[in-house]
PDB file of C-alpha atoms in Angstrom:
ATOM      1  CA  UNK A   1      90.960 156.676  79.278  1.00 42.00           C
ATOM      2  CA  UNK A   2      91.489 158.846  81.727  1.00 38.00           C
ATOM      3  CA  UNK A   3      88.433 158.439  83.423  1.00 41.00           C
ATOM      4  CA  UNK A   4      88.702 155.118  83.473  1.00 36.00           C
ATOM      5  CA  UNK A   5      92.199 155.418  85.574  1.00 35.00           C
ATOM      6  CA  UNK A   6      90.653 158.189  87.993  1.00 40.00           C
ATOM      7  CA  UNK A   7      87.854 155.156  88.661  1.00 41.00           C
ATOM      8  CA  UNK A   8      90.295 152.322  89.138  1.00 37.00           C
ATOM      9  CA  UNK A   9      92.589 154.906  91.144  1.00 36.00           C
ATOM     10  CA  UNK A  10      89.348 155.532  93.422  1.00 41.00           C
ATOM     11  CA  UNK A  11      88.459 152.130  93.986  1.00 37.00           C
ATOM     12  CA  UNK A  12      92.175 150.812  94.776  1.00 40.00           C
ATOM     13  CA  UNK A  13      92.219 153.770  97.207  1.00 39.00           C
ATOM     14  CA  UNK A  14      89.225 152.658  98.908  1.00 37.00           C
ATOM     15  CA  UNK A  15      90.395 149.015  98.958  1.00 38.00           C
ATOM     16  CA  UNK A  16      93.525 150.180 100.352  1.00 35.00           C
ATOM     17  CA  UNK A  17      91.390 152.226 103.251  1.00 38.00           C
ATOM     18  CA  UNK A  18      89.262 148.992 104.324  1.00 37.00           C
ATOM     19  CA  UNK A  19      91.772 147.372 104.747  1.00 36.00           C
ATOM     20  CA  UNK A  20      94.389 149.658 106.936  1.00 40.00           C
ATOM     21  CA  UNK A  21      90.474 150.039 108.881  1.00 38.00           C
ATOM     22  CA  UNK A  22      90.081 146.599 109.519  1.00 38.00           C
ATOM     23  CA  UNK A  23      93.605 146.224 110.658  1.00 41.00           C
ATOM     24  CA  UNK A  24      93.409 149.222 113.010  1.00 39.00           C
ATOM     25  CA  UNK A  25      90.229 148.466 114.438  1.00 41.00           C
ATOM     26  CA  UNK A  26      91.048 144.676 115.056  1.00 41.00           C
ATOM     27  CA  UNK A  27      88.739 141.648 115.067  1.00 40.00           C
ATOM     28  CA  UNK A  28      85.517 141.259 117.086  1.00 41.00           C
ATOM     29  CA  UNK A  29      83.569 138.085 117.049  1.00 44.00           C
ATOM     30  CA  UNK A  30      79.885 137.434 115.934  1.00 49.00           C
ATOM     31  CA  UNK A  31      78.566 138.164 119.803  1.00 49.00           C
ATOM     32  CA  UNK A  32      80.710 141.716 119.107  1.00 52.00           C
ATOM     33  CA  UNK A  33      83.500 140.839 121.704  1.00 52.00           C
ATOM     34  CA  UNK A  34      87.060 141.533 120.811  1.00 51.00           C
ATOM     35  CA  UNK A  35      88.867 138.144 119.406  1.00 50.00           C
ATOM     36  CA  UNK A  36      92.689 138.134 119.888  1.00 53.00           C
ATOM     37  CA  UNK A  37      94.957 136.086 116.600  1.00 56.00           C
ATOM     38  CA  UNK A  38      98.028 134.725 117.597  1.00 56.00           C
ATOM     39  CA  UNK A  39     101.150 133.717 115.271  1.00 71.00           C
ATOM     40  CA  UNK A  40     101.380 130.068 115.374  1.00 81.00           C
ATOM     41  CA  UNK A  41     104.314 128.522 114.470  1.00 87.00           C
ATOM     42  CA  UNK A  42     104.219 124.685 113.832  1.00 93.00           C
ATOM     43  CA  UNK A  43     105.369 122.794 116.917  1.00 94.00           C
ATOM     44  CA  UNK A  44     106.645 119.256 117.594  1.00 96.00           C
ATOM     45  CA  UNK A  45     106.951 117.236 120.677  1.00 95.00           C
ATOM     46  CA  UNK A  46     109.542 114.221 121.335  1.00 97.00           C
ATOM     47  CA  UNK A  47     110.594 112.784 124.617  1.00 96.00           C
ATOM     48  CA  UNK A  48     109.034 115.890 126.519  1.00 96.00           C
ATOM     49  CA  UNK A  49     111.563 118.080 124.484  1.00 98.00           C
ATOM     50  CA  UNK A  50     109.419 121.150 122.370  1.00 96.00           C
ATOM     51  CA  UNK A  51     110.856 121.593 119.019  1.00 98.00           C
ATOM     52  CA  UNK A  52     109.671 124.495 116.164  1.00 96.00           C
ATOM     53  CA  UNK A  53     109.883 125.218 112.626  1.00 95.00           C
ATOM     54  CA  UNK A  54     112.738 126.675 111.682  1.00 89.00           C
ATOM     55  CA  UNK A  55     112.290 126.623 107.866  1.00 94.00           C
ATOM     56  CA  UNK A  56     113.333 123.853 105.350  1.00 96.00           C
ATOM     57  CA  UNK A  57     116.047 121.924 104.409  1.00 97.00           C
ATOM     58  CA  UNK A  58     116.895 119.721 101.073  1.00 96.00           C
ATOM     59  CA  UNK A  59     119.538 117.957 103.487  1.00 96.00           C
ATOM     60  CA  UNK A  60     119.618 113.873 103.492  1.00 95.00           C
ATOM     61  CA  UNK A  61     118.255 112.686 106.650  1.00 97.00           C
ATOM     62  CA  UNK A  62     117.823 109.541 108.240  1.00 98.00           C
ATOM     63  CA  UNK A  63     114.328 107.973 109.283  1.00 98.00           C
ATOM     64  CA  UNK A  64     114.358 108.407 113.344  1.00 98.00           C
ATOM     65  CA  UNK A  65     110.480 107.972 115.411  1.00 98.00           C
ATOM     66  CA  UNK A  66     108.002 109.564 115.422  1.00 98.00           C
ATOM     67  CA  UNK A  67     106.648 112.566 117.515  1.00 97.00           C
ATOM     68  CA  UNK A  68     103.469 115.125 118.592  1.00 95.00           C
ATOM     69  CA  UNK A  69     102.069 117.862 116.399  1.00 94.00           C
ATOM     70  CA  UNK A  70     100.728 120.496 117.862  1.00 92.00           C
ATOM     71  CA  UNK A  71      97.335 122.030 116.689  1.00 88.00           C
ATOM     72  CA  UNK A  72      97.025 125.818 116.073  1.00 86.00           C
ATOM     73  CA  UNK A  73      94.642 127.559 118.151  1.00 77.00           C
ATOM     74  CA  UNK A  74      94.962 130.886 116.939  1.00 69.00           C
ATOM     75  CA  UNK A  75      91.580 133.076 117.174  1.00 65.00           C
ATOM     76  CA  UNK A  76      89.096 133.843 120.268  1.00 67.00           C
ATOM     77  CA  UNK A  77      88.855 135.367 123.307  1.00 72.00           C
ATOM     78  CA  UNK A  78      91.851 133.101 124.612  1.00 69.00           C
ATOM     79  CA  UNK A  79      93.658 132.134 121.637  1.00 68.00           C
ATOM     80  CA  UNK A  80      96.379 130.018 123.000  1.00 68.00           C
ATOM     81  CA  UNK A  81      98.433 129.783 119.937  1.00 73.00           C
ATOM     82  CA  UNK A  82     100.462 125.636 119.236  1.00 84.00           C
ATOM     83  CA  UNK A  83      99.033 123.598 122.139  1.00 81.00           C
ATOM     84  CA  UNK A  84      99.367 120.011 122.580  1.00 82.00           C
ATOM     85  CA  UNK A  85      95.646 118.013 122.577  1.00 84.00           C
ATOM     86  CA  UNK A  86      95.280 115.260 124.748  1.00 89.00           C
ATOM     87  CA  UNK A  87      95.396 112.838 121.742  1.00 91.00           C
ATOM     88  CA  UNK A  88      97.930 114.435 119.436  1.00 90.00           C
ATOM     89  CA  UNK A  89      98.369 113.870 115.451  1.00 93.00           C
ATOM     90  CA  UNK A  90     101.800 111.838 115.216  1.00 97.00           C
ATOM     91  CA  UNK A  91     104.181 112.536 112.473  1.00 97.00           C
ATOM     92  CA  UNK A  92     107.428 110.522 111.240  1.00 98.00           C
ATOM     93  CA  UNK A  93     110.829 112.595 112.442  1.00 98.00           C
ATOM     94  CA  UNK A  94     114.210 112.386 110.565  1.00 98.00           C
ATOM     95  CA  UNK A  95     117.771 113.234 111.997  1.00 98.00           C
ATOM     96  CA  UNK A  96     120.092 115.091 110.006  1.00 98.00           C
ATOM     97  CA  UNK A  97     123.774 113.993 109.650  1.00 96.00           C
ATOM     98  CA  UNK A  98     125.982 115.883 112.421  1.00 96.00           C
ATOM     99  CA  UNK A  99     122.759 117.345 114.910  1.00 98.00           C
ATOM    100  CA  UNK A 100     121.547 115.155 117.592  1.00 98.00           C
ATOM    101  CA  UNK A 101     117.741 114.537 117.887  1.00 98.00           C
ATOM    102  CA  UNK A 102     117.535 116.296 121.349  1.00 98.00           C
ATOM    103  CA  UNK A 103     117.988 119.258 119.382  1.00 98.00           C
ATOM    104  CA  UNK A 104     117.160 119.049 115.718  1.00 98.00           C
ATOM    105  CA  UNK A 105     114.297 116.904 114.134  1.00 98.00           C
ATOM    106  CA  UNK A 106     113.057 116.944 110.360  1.00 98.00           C
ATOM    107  CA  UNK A 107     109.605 116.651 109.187  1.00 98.00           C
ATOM    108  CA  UNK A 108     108.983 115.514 105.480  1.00 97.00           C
ATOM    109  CA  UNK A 109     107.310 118.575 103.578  1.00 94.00           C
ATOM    110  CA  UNK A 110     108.270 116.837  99.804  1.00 93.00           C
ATOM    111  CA  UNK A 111     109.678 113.708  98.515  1.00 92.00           C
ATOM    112  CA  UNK A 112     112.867 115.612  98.242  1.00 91.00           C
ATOM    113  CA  UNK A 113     112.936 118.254 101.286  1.00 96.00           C
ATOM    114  CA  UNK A 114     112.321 118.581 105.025  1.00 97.00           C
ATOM    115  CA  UNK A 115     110.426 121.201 107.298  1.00 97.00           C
ATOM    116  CA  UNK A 116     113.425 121.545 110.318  1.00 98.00           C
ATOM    117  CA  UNK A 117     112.146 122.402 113.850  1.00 98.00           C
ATOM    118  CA  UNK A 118     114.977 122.867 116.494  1.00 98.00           C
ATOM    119  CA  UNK A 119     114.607 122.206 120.013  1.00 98.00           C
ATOM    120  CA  UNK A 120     113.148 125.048 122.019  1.00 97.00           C
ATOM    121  CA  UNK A 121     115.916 124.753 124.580  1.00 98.00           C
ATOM    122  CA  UNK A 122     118.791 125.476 122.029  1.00 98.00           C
ATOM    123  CA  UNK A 123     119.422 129.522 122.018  1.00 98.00           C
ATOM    124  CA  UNK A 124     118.852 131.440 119.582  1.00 96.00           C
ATOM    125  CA  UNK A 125     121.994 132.077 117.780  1.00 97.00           C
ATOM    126  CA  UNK A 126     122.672 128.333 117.924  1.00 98.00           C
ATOM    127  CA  UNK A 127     119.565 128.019 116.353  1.00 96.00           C
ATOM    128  CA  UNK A 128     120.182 130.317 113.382  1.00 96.00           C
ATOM    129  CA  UNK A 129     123.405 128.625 112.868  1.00 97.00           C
ATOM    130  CA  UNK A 130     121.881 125.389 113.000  1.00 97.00           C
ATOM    131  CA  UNK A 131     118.908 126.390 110.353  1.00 95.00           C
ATOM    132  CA  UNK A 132     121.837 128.299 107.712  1.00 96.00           C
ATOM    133  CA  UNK A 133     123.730 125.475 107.679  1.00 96.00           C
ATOM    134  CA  UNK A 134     120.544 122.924 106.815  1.00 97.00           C
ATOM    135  CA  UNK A 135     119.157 125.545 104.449  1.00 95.00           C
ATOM    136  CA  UNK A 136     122.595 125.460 102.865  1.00 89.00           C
ATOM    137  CA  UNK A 137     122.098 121.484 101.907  1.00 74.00           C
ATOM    138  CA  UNK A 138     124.342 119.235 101.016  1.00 69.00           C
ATOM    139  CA  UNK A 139     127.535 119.657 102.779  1.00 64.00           C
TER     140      UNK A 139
END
């Protein structure tokens, strides 16, 4: 028995090593260049006005148009993280009760919830306010 924990500690120790090794020493591609990841938060586009996910909400919301998705390009030399293609997917929006669409949209995740992405122009503590109170639900 004891053996057998020494092996399993051994091997979860050398997991653990690869892996902090591979994280340290960062990605390269198959040509052995470095390749650069970057964090790509789902982005939305409506009347020229960049919205992005700020989490979900359970909230009723009300059908409103439709908008832009961006795609994720996240790995490679120049990894440009959410850009807008020249022939975007479209996706149905929703307003929620009390937040105008210039700075809050909704994005159906479930039949009974909605991803929320807030306008990149609102600030930031506006925008945590905004999110807590949809997370929150029903009022």
């Amino acid at each position: 028995m004891t053996s057998l924990l020494n092996g399993l500690l051994r091997v979860a120790c050398v997991c653990v090593m690869t892996v902090a090794a591979a994280a340290v020493g960062g990605c390269s591609s198959d040509t052995g260049e470095p390749t650069a990841a970057v964090d790509c938060s789902a982005q939305l586009r409506a009347d020229g006005i960049v919205y992005t996910s700020h989490g979900y909400s359970d909230r009723q919301a009300r059908k409103h148009a439709s908008a832009e998705e961006a795609e994720c390009q996240d790995v490679g030399s120049e990894a440009a993280g959410p850009v807008f293609p020249a022939s975007p997917h479209t996706v149905t929006t929703w307003t929620f009760s009390g937040y105008p669409p210039t700075k809050v949209l909704g994005v159906r995740s479930d039949q009974d919830s909605f991803a929320v992405f807030v306008a990149d122009s609102v600030a930031s503590k506006e925008r945590e306010a905004i999110y807590e109170d949809l997370a929150a639900g029903a009022p």
